[in-house]
């Protein structure tokens, strides 16, 4: 196999004027009067591993099917590699799709399932089987090449489907929930395999998933979808640290949301008066006006928990540990403030703590001003 084709510039989306590989502009899909995909704009770059993430029914598969050409957009344009796809049928597109319900050919062996697409293209039998074998090695199924699908586990079948999608070396690979049938351990392993395969082959991947951890692990960037629309596009870290709405903040990871109004603005600080925490101090943020309704978002791990009152720290409250869960590498807390508000906080267990904070203890919680994210919707 050739050397990994790793682009010198691995984050083209950060560069102004970079040419996207895929351009989706104003794409809408209607089924009767139901809008499954609503006015989506999306640019994806070569060699990205882009994840479409969202709840069931939000339009992920429909968008993917339009990219593959199995579904016609009601309006809008899709360009792949500089070519308008409007009149290009699926088999003429530089794409290959692994469907959510990947149907393997039941009467064919694993290797024939994988080689089939190449044989149909007219490739020599020896070449087709050699390439199929290469793919089966990649997904660690070379020992099962002679079995039929009904002699495989669900996870193994899914890996055959993945090999079958990869073997044609498409420029763009569309994967709809490719790891859905795998158990947690195999799923995590396969995620890293997928990243390795993607980096080795330099193929552009679009992966649909409803699993946020999976998207965070796999993606160069994530597009978070809701009700047919894309709510936010960004690198995993961006989506986690700077969500643009309560929906995204809550959908990716765990978050505390505090509702309030902008109460005071000074050059070096801002105060919001919240229902849950009273006044909160944070860094000033552009574009906000006095009295505006906002939500302060804080991730659980951004709270510090202590037995004694922290010194010189704004944003400090007292509460009682109502619940505590030890998960090995971290502990999760539910802390009840005197006004009844419940705070989700967590601490990483980097050091072994002989005397961890536990149930029913009176504690102080505090949060740095910069740990707040202010949301306006
Ligand atoms: N052929 C169709 N006719 C009518 N409605 C459809 C059709 N295909 C999809 N839909 C509807 O469009 C919406 C989006 O469907 P889609 O399959 O894209 O969702 P999804 O995000 O992939 O969900 P899941 O995670 O459950 O696979 C759903 O409400 C679905 O019922
Ligand atoms: Mg789907």
XYZ file of N, CA and C and ligand atoms in Angstrom, residues 60-61 100 176-177 208, ligand 2:
19
model
N -30.624 13.228 8.870
C -29.246 12.848 8.558
C -29.171 11.935 7.331
N -29.954 10.845 7.361
C -29.896 9.892 6.247
C -30.374 10.541 4.954
N -27.576 2.496 6.235
C -27.909 2.222 7.627
C -28.315 0.756 7.769
N -23.609 5.542 6.820
C -24.785 5.833 7.638
C -24.797 4.905 8.849
N -24.485 5.437 9.998
C -24.407 4.662 11.250
C -23.546 3.413 11.055
N -22.622 9.440 9.405
C -23.821 9.796 10.153
C -23.843 9.013 11.453
Mg -30.963 7.564 9.468
